[in-house]
mmCIF file with all atom_site columns, C-alpha atoms in Angstrom:
data_model
loop_
_atom_site.group_PDB
_atom_site.id
_atom_site.type_symbol
_atom_site.label_atom_id
_atom_site.label_alt_id
_atom_site.label_comp_id
_atom_site.label_asym_id
_atom_site.label_entity_id
_atom_site.label_seq_id
_atom_site.pdbx_PDB_ins_code
_atom_site.Cartn_x
_atom_site.Cartn_y
_atom_site.Cartn_z
_atom_site.occupancy
_atom_site.B_iso_or_equiv
_atom_site.pdbx_formal_charge
_atom_site.auth_seq_id
_atom_site.auth_comp_id
_atom_site.auth_asym_id
_atom_site.auth_atom_id
_atom_site.pdbx_PDB_model_num
ATOM 1   C CA . UNK T 1 1   ? 105.262 94.185  46.835 1.00 61.00 ? 1   UNK T CA 1
ATOM 2   C CA . UNK T 1 2   ? 105.855 90.534  47.583 1.00 66.00 ? 2   UNK T CA 1
ATOM 3   C CA . UNK T 1 3   ? 105.407 89.945  51.315 1.00 68.00 ? 3   UNK T CA 1
ATOM 4   C CA . UNK T 1 4   ? 106.572 86.893  53.232 1.00 67.00 ? 4   UNK T CA 1
ATOM 5   C CA . UNK T 1 5   ? 104.570 85.816  56.290 1.00 66.00 ? 5   UNK T CA 1
ATOM 6   C CA . UNK T 1 6   ? 107.854 85.058  58.108 1.00 64.00 ? 6   UNK T CA 1
ATOM 7   C CA . UNK T 1 7   ? 109.269 87.258  60.839 1.00 60.00 ? 7   UNK T CA 1
ATOM 8   C CA . UNK T 1 8   ? 111.426 89.230  58.411 1.00 66.00 ? 8   UNK T CA 1
ATOM 9   C CA . UNK T 1 9   ? 108.503 90.244  56.214 1.00 70.00 ? 9   UNK T CA 1
ATOM 10  C CA . UNK T 1 10  ? 106.697 93.568  55.992 1.00 79.00 ? 10  UNK T CA 1
ATOM 11  C CA . UNK T 1 11  ? 106.856 96.046  58.865 1.00 83.00 ? 11  UNK T CA 1
ATOM 12  C CA . UNK T 1 12  ? 105.800 99.677  58.601 1.00 88.00 ? 12  UNK T CA 1
ATOM 13  C CA . UNK T 1 13  ? 105.711 102.386 61.285 1.00 92.00 ? 13  UNK T CA 1
ATOM 14  C CA . UNK T 1 14  ? 103.620 105.542 61.446 1.00 94.00 ? 14  UNK T CA 1
ATOM 15  C CA . UNK T 1 15  ? 102.283 108.095 63.920 1.00 95.00 ? 15  UNK T CA 1
ATOM 16  C CA . UNK T 1 16  ? 98.542  108.171 64.593 1.00 94.00 ? 16  UNK T CA 1
ATOM 17  C CA . UNK T 1 17  ? 97.025  110.525 67.179 1.00 92.00 ? 17  UNK T CA 1
ATOM 18  C CA . UNK T 1 18  ? 100.226 110.705 69.192 1.00 90.00 ? 18  UNK T CA 1
ATOM 19  C CA . UNK T 1 19  ? 101.019 106.966 69.116 1.00 92.00 ? 19  UNK T CA 1
ATOM 20  C CA . UNK T 1 20  ? 103.890 105.450 67.178 1.00 94.00 ? 20  UNK T CA 1
ATOM 21  C CA . UNK T 1 21  ? 102.417 102.289 65.666 1.00 95.00 ? 21  UNK T CA 1
ATOM 22  C CA . UNK T 1 22  ? 104.040 99.302  63.965 1.00 92.00 ? 22  UNK T CA 1
ATOM 23  C CA . UNK T 1 23  ? 102.043 97.154  61.527 1.00 91.00 ? 23  UNK T CA 1
ATOM 24  C CA . UNK T 1 24  ? 103.247 94.135  59.582 1.00 86.00 ? 24  UNK T CA 1
ATOM 25  C CA . UNK T 1 25  ? 103.404 90.362  59.501 1.00 81.00 ? 25  UNK T CA 1
ATOM 26  C CA . UNK T 1 26  ? 104.011 90.161  63.257 1.00 78.00 ? 26  UNK T CA 1
ATOM 27  C CA . UNK T 1 27  ? 100.769 91.986  64.110 1.00 86.00 ? 27  UNK T CA 1
ATOM 28  C CA . UNK T 1 28  ? 99.999  95.512  65.226 1.00 93.00 ? 28  UNK T CA 1
ATOM 29  C CA . UNK T 1 29  ? 101.525 97.133  68.307 1.00 92.00 ? 29  UNK T CA 1
ATOM 30  C CA . UNK T 1 30  ? 102.389 100.575 69.555 1.00 93.00 ? 30  UNK T CA 1
ATOM 31  C CA . UNK T 1 31  ? 105.935 101.501 70.418 1.00 92.00 ? 31  UNK T CA 1
ATOM 32  C CA . UNK T 1 32  ? 105.624 102.701 74.017 1.00 89.00 ? 32  UNK T CA 1
ATOM 33  C CA . UNK T 1 33  ? 108.111 104.287 76.375 1.00 90.00 ? 33  UNK T CA 1
ATOM 34  C CA . UNK T 1 34  ? 108.204 103.340 80.083 1.00 94.00 ? 34  UNK T CA 1
ATOM 35  C CA . UNK T 1 35  ? 105.400 105.097 81.911 1.00 91.00 ? 35  UNK T CA 1
ATOM 36  C CA . UNK T 1 36  ? 102.848 104.942 84.737 1.00 95.00 ? 36  UNK T CA 1
ATOM 37  C CA . UNK T 1 37  ? 99.228  105.415 83.705 1.00 94.00 ? 37  UNK T CA 1
ATOM 38  C CA . UNK T 1 38  ? 96.575  106.240 86.304 1.00 95.00 ? 38  UNK T CA 1
ATOM 39  C CA . UNK T 1 39  ? 93.157  107.572 85.305 1.00 95.00 ? 39  UNK T CA 1
ATOM 40  C CA . UNK T 1 40  ? 91.891  110.813 86.849 1.00 95.00 ? 40  UNK T CA 1
ATOM 41  C CA . UNK T 1 41  ? 88.773  110.732 89.051 1.00 95.00 ? 41  UNK T CA 1
ATOM 42  C CA . UNK T 1 42  ? 86.578  111.495 86.024 1.00 96.00 ? 42  UNK T CA 1
ATOM 43  C CA . UNK T 1 43  ? 88.245  108.872 83.785 1.00 96.00 ? 43  UNK T CA 1
ATOM 44  C CA . UNK T 1 44  ? 88.283  105.116 83.189 1.00 97.00 ? 44  UNK T CA 1
ATOM 45  C CA . UNK T 1 45  ? 91.308  103.050 82.192 1.00 97.00 ? 45  UNK T CA 1
ATOM 46  C CA . UNK T 1 46  ? 89.950  100.292 79.944 1.00 97.00 ? 46  UNK T CA 1
ATOM 47  C CA . UNK T 1 47  ? 91.332  97.348  78.020 1.00 96.00 ? 47  UNK T CA 1
ATOM 48  C CA . UNK T 1 48  ? 89.179  96.142  75.130 1.00 96.00 ? 48  UNK T CA 1
ATOM 49  C CA . UNK T 1 49  ? 90.259  92.893  73.482 1.00 95.00 ? 49  UNK T CA 1
ATOM 50  C CA . UNK T 1 50  ? 88.840  90.876  70.604 1.00 95.00 ? 50  UNK T CA 1
ATOM 51  C CA . UNK T 1 51  ? 87.980  87.394  71.869 1.00 87.00 ? 51  UNK T CA 1
ATOM 52  C CA . UNK T 1 52  ? 89.828  84.759  69.791 1.00 85.00 ? 52  UNK T CA 1
ATOM 53  C CA . UNK T 1 53  ? 90.779  87.341  67.144 1.00 92.00 ? 53  UNK T CA 1
ATOM 54  C CA . UNK T 1 54  ? 92.639  85.120  64.665 1.00 92.00 ? 54  UNK T CA 1
ATOM 55  C CA . UNK T 1 55  ? 90.296  82.122  64.950 1.00 92.00 ? 55  UNK T CA 1
ATOM 56  C CA . UNK T 1 56  ? 87.290  84.415  64.482 1.00 93.00 ? 56  UNK T CA 1
ATOM 57  C CA . UNK T 1 57  ? 88.749  86.014  61.354 1.00 95.00 ? 57  UNK T CA 1
ATOM 58  C CA . UNK T 1 58  ? 89.482  82.571  59.934 1.00 95.00 ? 58  UNK T CA 1
ATOM 59  C CA . UNK T 1 59  ? 85.929  81.421  60.570 1.00 94.00 ? 59  UNK T CA 1
ATOM 60  C CA . UNK T 1 60  ? 83.838  84.535  59.903 1.00 95.00 ? 60  UNK T CA 1
ATOM 61  C CA . UNK T 1 61  ? 85.755  85.815  56.875 1.00 95.00 ? 61  UNK T CA 1
ATOM 62  C CA . UNK T 1 62  ? 86.700  82.480  55.285 1.00 94.00 ? 62  UNK T CA 1
ATOM 63  C CA . UNK T 1 63  ? 90.468  83.004  55.689 1.00 95.00 ? 63  UNK T CA 1
ATOM 64  C CA . UNK T 1 64  ? 91.137  79.257  55.861 1.00 94.00 ? 64  UNK T CA 1
ATOM 65  C CA . UNK T 1 65  ? 93.601  77.028  53.969 1.00 95.00 ? 65  UNK T CA 1
ATOM 66  C CA . UNK T 1 66  ? 91.747  76.478  50.715 1.00 94.00 ? 66  UNK T CA 1
ATOM 67  C CA . UNK T 1 67  ? 93.393  73.107  50.109 1.00 95.00 ? 67  UNK T CA 1
ATOM 68  C CA . UNK T 1 68  ? 91.594  71.752  53.198 1.00 95.00 ? 68  UNK T CA 1
ATOM 69  C CA . UNK T 1 69  ? 88.109  72.862  52.140 1.00 94.00 ? 69  UNK T CA 1
ATOM 70  C CA . UNK T 1 70  ? 85.205  74.269  54.149 1.00 92.00 ? 70  UNK T CA 1
ATOM 71  C CA . UNK T 1 71  ? 84.975  71.166  56.347 1.00 94.00 ? 71  UNK T CA 1
ATOM 72  C CA . UNK T 1 72  ? 88.099  72.470  58.112 1.00 95.00 ? 72  UNK T CA 1
ATOM 73  C CA . UNK T 1 73  ? 86.189  75.633  59.127 1.00 94.00 ? 73  UNK T CA 1
ATOM 74  C CA . UNK T 1 74  ? 83.362  73.624  60.719 1.00 94.00 ? 74  UNK T CA 1
ATOM 75  C CA . UNK T 1 75  ? 85.763  71.531  62.789 1.00 94.00 ? 75  UNK T CA 1
ATOM 76  C CA . UNK T 1 76  ? 87.765  74.600  63.803 1.00 95.00 ? 76  UNK T CA 1
ATOM 77  C CA . UNK T 1 77  ? 84.558  76.476  64.709 1.00 93.00 ? 77  UNK T CA 1
ATOM 78  C CA . UNK T 1 78  ? 83.528  73.607  67.001 1.00 94.00 ? 78  UNK T CA 1
ATOM 79  C CA . UNK T 1 79  ? 86.842  73.802  68.857 1.00 93.00 ? 79  UNK T CA 1
ATOM 80  C CA . UNK T 1 80  ? 86.438  77.599  69.286 1.00 89.00 ? 80  UNK T CA 1
ATOM 81  C CA . UNK T 1 81  ? 82.907  77.146  70.676 1.00 90.00 ? 81  UNK T CA 1
ATOM 82  C CA . UNK T 1 82  ? 84.184  74.566  73.194 1.00 92.00 ? 82  UNK T CA 1
ATOM 83  C CA . UNK T 1 83  ? 87.012  76.893  74.229 1.00 90.00 ? 83  UNK T CA 1
ATOM 84  C CA . UNK T 1 84  ? 84.664  79.869  74.807 1.00 86.00 ? 84  UNK T CA 1
ATOM 85  C CA . UNK T 1 85  ? 82.324  77.665  76.912 1.00 91.00 ? 85  UNK T CA 1
ATOM 86  C CA . UNK T 1 86  ? 85.280  76.438  78.977 1.00 93.00 ? 86  UNK T CA 1
ATOM 87  C CA . UNK T 1 87  ? 86.445  80.014  79.543 1.00 87.00 ? 87  UNK T CA 1
ATOM 88  C CA . UNK T 1 88  ? 83.037  81.175  80.724 1.00 89.00 ? 88  UNK T CA 1
ATOM 89  C CA . UNK T 1 89  ? 82.483  78.175  83.010 1.00 93.00 ? 89  UNK T CA 1
ATOM 90  C CA . UNK T 1 90  ? 85.921  78.558  84.631 1.00 92.00 ? 90  UNK T CA 1
ATOM 91  C CA . UNK T 1 91  ? 87.406  75.324  83.246 1.00 94.00 ? 91  UNK T CA 1
ATOM 92  C CA . UNK T 1 92  ? 90.897  76.782  83.026 1.00 93.00 ? 92  UNK T CA 1
ATOM 93  C CA . UNK T 1 93  ? 92.668  73.586  81.951 1.00 94.00 ? 93  UNK T CA 1
ATOM 94  C CA . UNK T 1 94  ? 90.370  73.026  78.995 1.00 95.00 ? 94  UNK T CA 1
ATOM 95  C CA . UNK T 1 95  ? 90.313  76.724  78.128 1.00 92.00 ? 95  UNK T CA 1
ATOM 96  C CA . UNK T 1 96  ? 94.131  76.942  78.008 1.00 93.00 ? 96  UNK T CA 1
ATOM 97  C CA . UNK T 1 97  ? 94.509  73.687  76.062 1.00 95.00 ? 97  UNK T CA 1
ATOM 98  C CA . UNK T 1 98  ? 91.958  74.632  73.397 1.00 93.00 ? 98  UNK T CA 1
ATOM 99  C CA . UNK T 1 99  ? 93.340  78.185  73.173 1.00 90.00 ? 99  UNK T CA 1
ATOM 100 C CA . UNK T 1 100 ? 96.770  76.717  72.379 1.00 92.00 ? 100 UNK T CA 1
ATOM 101 C CA . UNK T 1 101 ? 95.237  74.381  69.783 1.00 92.00 ? 101 UNK T CA 1
ATOM 102 C CA . UNK T 1 102 ? 93.374  77.256  68.101 1.00 91.00 ? 102 UNK T CA 1
ATOM 103 C CA . UNK T 1 103 ? 96.352  79.589  68.071 1.00 88.00 ? 103 UNK T CA 1
ATOM 104 C CA . UNK T 1 104 ? 98.724  76.894  66.809 1.00 92.00 ? 104 UNK T CA 1
ATOM 105 C CA . UNK T 1 105 ? 96.765  76.850  63.564 1.00 93.00 ? 105 UNK T CA 1
ATOM 106 C CA . UNK T 1 106 ? 97.691  80.397  62.558 1.00 87.00 ? 106 UNK T CA 1
ATOM 107 C CA . UNK T 1 107 ? 101.333 79.720  63.397 1.00 88.00 ? 107 UNK T CA 1
ATOM 108 C CA . UNK T 1 108 ? 101.298 76.589  61.241 1.00 93.00 ? 108 UNK T CA 1
ATOM 109 C CA . UNK T 1 109 ? 99.702  78.445  58.357 1.00 92.00 ? 109 UNK T CA 1
ATOM 110 C CA . UNK T 1 110 ? 103.159 79.910  57.762 1.00 88.00 ? 110 UNK T CA 1
ATOM 111 C CA . UNK T 1 111 ? 105.059 76.670  58.489 1.00 90.00 ? 111 UNK T CA 1
ATOM 112 C CA . UNK T 1 112 ? 106.079 75.210  55.144 1.00 90.00 ? 112 UNK T CA 1
ATOM 113 C CA . UNK T 1 113 ? 106.466 71.759  56.740 1.00 94.00 ? 113 UNK T CA 1
ATOM 114 C CA . UNK T 1 114 ? 102.894 71.718  58.108 1.00 95.00 ? 114 UNK T CA 1
ATOM 115 C CA . UNK T 1 115 ? 99.839  70.198  56.458 1.00 95.00 ? 115 UNK T CA 1
ATOM 116 C CA . UNK T 1 116 ? 98.130  73.514  57.282 1.00 96.00 ? 116 UNK T CA 1
ATOM 117 C CA . UNK T 1 117 ? 100.636 75.618  55.256 1.00 94.00 ? 117 UNK T CA 1
ATOM 118 C CA . UNK T 1 118 ? 98.844  78.519  53.567 1.00 94.00 ? 118 UNK T CA 1
ATOM 119 C CA . UNK T 1 119 ? 100.845 81.781  53.523 1.00 89.00 ? 119 UNK T CA 1
ATOM 120 C CA . UNK T 1 120 ? 98.047  83.621  51.758 1.00 91.00 ? 120 UNK T CA 1
ATOM 121 C CA . UNK T 1 121 ? 95.512  82.696  54.489 1.00 94.00 ? 121 UNK T CA 1
ATOM 122 C CA . UNK T 1 122 ? 97.814  83.784  57.312 1.00 91.00 ? 122 UNK T CA 1
ATOM 123 C CA . UNK T 1 123 ? 98.455  87.138  55.630 1.00 89.00 ? 123 UNK T CA 1
ATOM 124 C CA . UNK T 1 124 ? 94.700  87.652  55.184 1.00 93.00 ? 124 UNK T CA 1
ATOM 125 C CA . UNK T 1 125 ? 94.164  87.003  58.896 1.00 94.00 ? 125 UNK T CA 1
ATOM 126 C CA . UNK T 1 126 ? 96.986  89.224  60.138 1.00 91.00 ? 126 UNK T CA 1
ATOM 127 C CA . UNK T 1 127 ? 96.542  92.188  57.821 1.00 91.00 ? 127 UNK T CA 1
ATOM 128 C CA . UNK T 1 128 ? 92.757  92.358  58.167 1.00 94.00 ? 128 UNK T CA 1
ATOM 129 C CA . UNK T 1 129 ? 93.002  91.979  61.945 1.00 94.00 ? 129 UNK T CA 1
ATOM 130 C CA . UNK T 1 130 ? 95.295  95.006  62.097 1.00 95.00 ? 130 UNK T CA 1
ATOM 131 C CA . UNK T 1 131 ? 93.046  97.089  59.846 1.00 95.00 ? 131 UNK T CA 1
ATOM 132 C CA . UNK T 1 132 ? 90.018  96.247  62.017 1.00 97.00 ? 132 UNK T CA 1
ATOM 133 C CA . UNK T 1 133 ? 91.856  97.251  65.198 1.00 97.00 ? 133 UNK T CA 1
ATOM 134 C CA . UNK T 1 134 ? 92.838  100.567 63.595 1.00 96.00 ? 134 UNK T CA 1
ATOM 135 C CA . UNK T 1 135 ? 89.169  101.084 62.631 1.00 97.00 ? 135 UNK T CA 1
ATOM 136 C CA . UNK T 1 136 ? 88.137  100.539 66.262 1.00 97.00 ? 136 UNK T CA 1
ATOM 137 C CA . UNK T 1 137 ? 90.793  103.030 67.420 1.00 97.00 ? 137 UNK T CA 1
ATOM 138 C CA . UNK T 1 138 ? 89.478  105.579 64.888 1.00 97.00 ? 138 UNK T CA 1
ATOM 139 C CA . UNK T 1 139 ? 85.908  105.139 66.155 1.00 98.00 ? 139 UNK T CA 1
ATOM 140 C CA . UNK T 1 140 ? 86.976  105.521 69.823 1.00 98.00 ? 140 UNK T CA 1
ATOM 141 C CA . UNK T 1 141 ? 89.154  108.559 69.125 1.00 97.00 ? 141 UNK T CA 1
ATOM 142 C CA . UNK T 1 142 ? 86.099  110.261 67.601 1.00 97.00 ? 142 UNK T CA 1
ATOM 143 C CA . UNK T 1 143 ? 84.407  110.167 71.030 1.00 96.00 ? 143 UNK T CA 1
ATOM 144 C CA . UNK T 1 144 ? 87.572  111.567 72.646 1.00 95.00 ? 144 UNK T CA 1
ATOM 145 C CA . UNK T 1 145 ? 89.022  108.333 74.017 1.00 96.00 ? 145 UNK T CA 1
ATOM 146 C CA . UNK T 1 146 ? 92.798  108.423 74.313 1.00 96.00 ? 146 UNK T CA 1
ATOM 147 C CA . UNK T 1 147 ? 94.520  105.251 73.141 1.00 96.00 ? 147 UNK T CA 1
ATOM 148 C CA . UNK T 1 148 ? 97.417  104.256 75.415 1.00 94.00 ? 148 UNK T CA 1
ATOM 149 C CA . UNK T 1 149 ? 98.523  101.018 73.784 1.00 94.00 ? 149 UNK T CA 1
ATOM 150 C CA . UNK T 1 150 ? 97.846  98.926  70.657 1.00 95.00 ? 150 UNK T CA 1
ATOM 151 C CA . UNK T 1 151 ? 98.724  95.241  71.060 1.00 92.00 ? 151 UNK T CA 1
ATOM 152 C CA . UNK T 1 152 ? 97.798  92.534  68.494 1.00 89.00 ? 152 UNK T CA 1
ATOM 153 C CA . UNK T 1 153 ? 94.147  91.999  69.444 1.00 92.00 ? 153 UNK T CA 1
ATOM 154 C CA . UNK T 1 154 ? 93.222  94.924  71.673 1.00 95.00 ? 154 UNK T CA 1
ATOM 155 C CA . UNK T 1 155 ? 93.573  98.471  72.923 1.00 96.00 ? 155 UNK T CA 1
ATOM 156 C CA . UNK T 1 156 ? 94.333  100.055 76.305 1.00 95.00 ? 156 UNK T CA 1
ATOM 157 C CA . UNK T 1 157 ? 92.600  103.439 76.497 1.00 96.00 ? 157 UNK T CA 1
ATOM 158 C CA . UNK T 1 158 ? 91.439  106.288 78.704 1.00 97.00 ? 158 UNK T CA 1
ATOM 159 C CA . UNK T 1 159 ? 87.746  107.153 78.482 1.00 97.00 ? 159 UNK T CA 1
ATOM 160 C CA . UNK T 1 160 ? 85.848  109.903 80.332 1.00 96.00 ? 160 UNK T CA 1
ATOM 161 C CA . UNK T 1 161 ? 83.310  108.400 82.743 1.00 96.00 ? 161 UNK T CA 1
ATOM 162 C CA . UNK T 1 162 ? 80.527  110.598 81.347 1.00 96.00 ? 162 UNK T CA 1
ATOM 163 C CA . UNK T 1 163 ? 81.186  109.105 77.878 1.00 96.00 ? 163 UNK T CA 1
ATOM 164 C CA . UNK T 1 164 ? 81.039  105.451 78.950 1.00 96.00 ? 164 UNK T CA 1
ATOM 165 C CA . UNK T 1 165 ? 77.651  104.982 77.249 1.00 97.00 ? 165 UNK T CA 1
ATOM 166 C CA . UNK T 1 166 ? 79.114  106.324 74.015 1.00 97.00 ? 166 UNK T CA 1
ATOM 167 C CA . UNK T 1 167 ? 82.017  103.930 74.450 1.00 97.00 ? 167 UNK T CA 1
ATOM 168 C CA . UNK T 1 168 ? 79.585  101.013 74.871 1.00 97.00 ? 168 UNK T CA 1
ATOM 169 C CA . UNK T 1 169 ? 77.700  102.145 71.735 1.00 97.00 ? 169 UNK T CA 1
ATOM 170 C CA . UNK T 1 170 ? 80.914  102.258 69.713 1.00 98.00 ? 170 UNK T CA 1
ATOM 171 C CA . UNK T 1 171 ? 81.904  98.761  70.867 1.00 98.00 ? 171 UNK T CA 1
ATOM 172 C CA . UNK T 1 172 ? 78.451  97.436  69.896 1.00 98.00 ? 172 UNK T CA 1
ATOM 173 C CA . UNK T 1 173 ? 78.647  99.146  66.490 1.00 98.00 ? 173 UNK T CA 1
ATOM 174 C CA . UNK T 1 174 ? 82.153  97.795  65.915 1.00 98.00 ? 174 UNK T CA 1
ATOM 175 C CA . UNK T 1 175 ? 81.127  94.237  66.860 1.00 98.00 ? 175 UNK T CA 1
ATOM 176 C CA . UNK T 1 176 ? 78.340  94.393  64.268 1.00 97.00 ? 176 UNK T CA 1
ATOM 177 C CA . UNK T 1 177 ? 80.696  95.816  61.616 1.00 96.00 ? 177 UNK T CA 1
ATOM 178 C CA . UNK T 1 178 ? 83.622  93.472  62.275 1.00 97.00 ? 178 UNK T CA 1
ATOM 179 C CA . UNK T 1 179 ? 81.885  90.206  63.368 1.00 96.00 ? 179 UNK T CA 1
ATOM 180 C CA . UNK T 1 180 ? 84.259  90.190  66.383 1.00 96.00 ? 180 UNK T CA 1
ATOM 181 C CA . UNK T 1 181 ? 83.300  89.908  70.062 1.00 94.00 ? 181 UNK T CA 1
ATOM 182 C CA . UNK T 1 182 ? 84.995  92.494  72.271 1.00 96.00 ? 182 UNK T CA 1
ATOM 183 C CA . UNK T 1 183 ? 85.732  92.026  75.973 1.00 94.00 ? 183 UNK T CA 1
ATOM 184 C CA . UNK T 1 184 ? 86.341  95.078  78.183 1.00 96.00 ? 184 UNK T CA 1
ATOM 185 C CA . UNK T 1 185 ? 88.197  95.120  81.516 1.00 95.00 ? 185 UNK T CA 1
ATOM 186 C CA . UNK T 1 186 ? 88.603  98.141  83.803 1.00 96.00 ? 186 UNK T CA 1
ATOM 187 C CA . UNK T 1 187 ? 91.909  98.925  85.562 1.00 96.00 ? 187 UNK T CA 1
ATOM 188 C CA . UNK T 1 188 ? 93.110  101.177 88.383 1.00 95.00 ? 188 UNK T CA 1
ATOM 189 C CA . UNK T 1 189 ? 96.593  101.643 86.982 1.00 95.00 ? 189 UNK T CA 1
ATOM 190 C CA . UNK T 1 190 ? 99.117  100.425 84.418 1.00 94.00 ? 190 UNK T CA 1
ATOM 191 C CA . UNK T 1 191 ? 102.891 100.344 84.970 1.00 95.00 ? 191 UNK T CA 1
ATOM 192 C CA . UNK T 1 192 ? 104.511 99.867  81.585 1.00 90.00 ? 192 UNK T CA 1
ATOM 193 C CA . UNK T 1 193 ? 108.124 99.249  80.642 1.00 90.00 ? 193 UNK T CA 1
ATOM 194 C CA . UNK T 1 194 ? 107.480 98.063  77.069 1.00 82.00 ? 194 UNK T CA 1
ATOM 195 C CA . UNK T 1 195 ? 104.616 96.768  74.942 1.00 79.00 ? 195 UNK T CA 1
ATOM 196 C CA . UNK T 1 196 ? 104.680 93.222  76.375 1.00 81.00 ? 196 UNK T CA 1
ATOM 197 C CA . UNK T 1 197 ? 106.314 94.116  79.663 1.00 86.00 ? 197 UNK T CA 1
ATOM 198 C CA . UNK T 1 198 ? 103.803 95.756  81.980 1.00 89.00 ? 198 UNK T CA 1
ATOM 199 C CA . UNK T 1 199 ? 101.713 95.333  85.103 1.00 91.00 ? 199 UNK T CA 1
ATOM 200 C CA . UNK T 1 200 ? 98.036  96.350  85.084 1.00 92.00 ? 200 UNK T CA 1
ATOM 201 C CA . UNK T 1 201 ? 95.949  96.400  88.261 1.00 93.00 ? 201 UNK T CA 1
ATOM 202 C CA . UNK T 1 202 ? 92.247  95.624  87.732 1.00 92.00 ? 202 UNK T CA 1
ATOM 203 C CA . UNK T 1 203 ? 89.563  97.602  89.568 1.00 91.00 ? 203 UNK T CA 1
#
């Protein structure tokens, strides 16, 4: 097939372990119905996200605009490092600004009027990001985690408290395999209307 990186490009849907999932040029996400999710006393409701997913794929896997050369990767990597430092030191203004700068790159990779234009690079980033997230889901399902939501760069899931160490081991194994850094947050409840329309209450 010939796939365009634009919004009307490839989109496929399938069922995996009870979740209806959409993959394609717009990223991966599950198709969720309105629901309230509260873990039982012996469970944890967790959100695991890849930190700077698209920038990391560009840097670690070499999915950069080839017409700009490897020097582009070094400059981009420096901006990502600054952004992560700002996030961890609580410099919200700098964190937000650099996050926007980093994410604007992947948008402009599909903008034919941009000096960054590289449809092949943007498809490499998006498709491989989705495959990696599906791999993480597969690994977590094997230790009986129940995936609640897939959304671009992360998963909401239910994990039994007595399997938390196994969960941590899977995340560590996946980070080594994927070259991504995962960040986990624990929640009390999630009130969901749609994939990008929900309220989650942290513990």
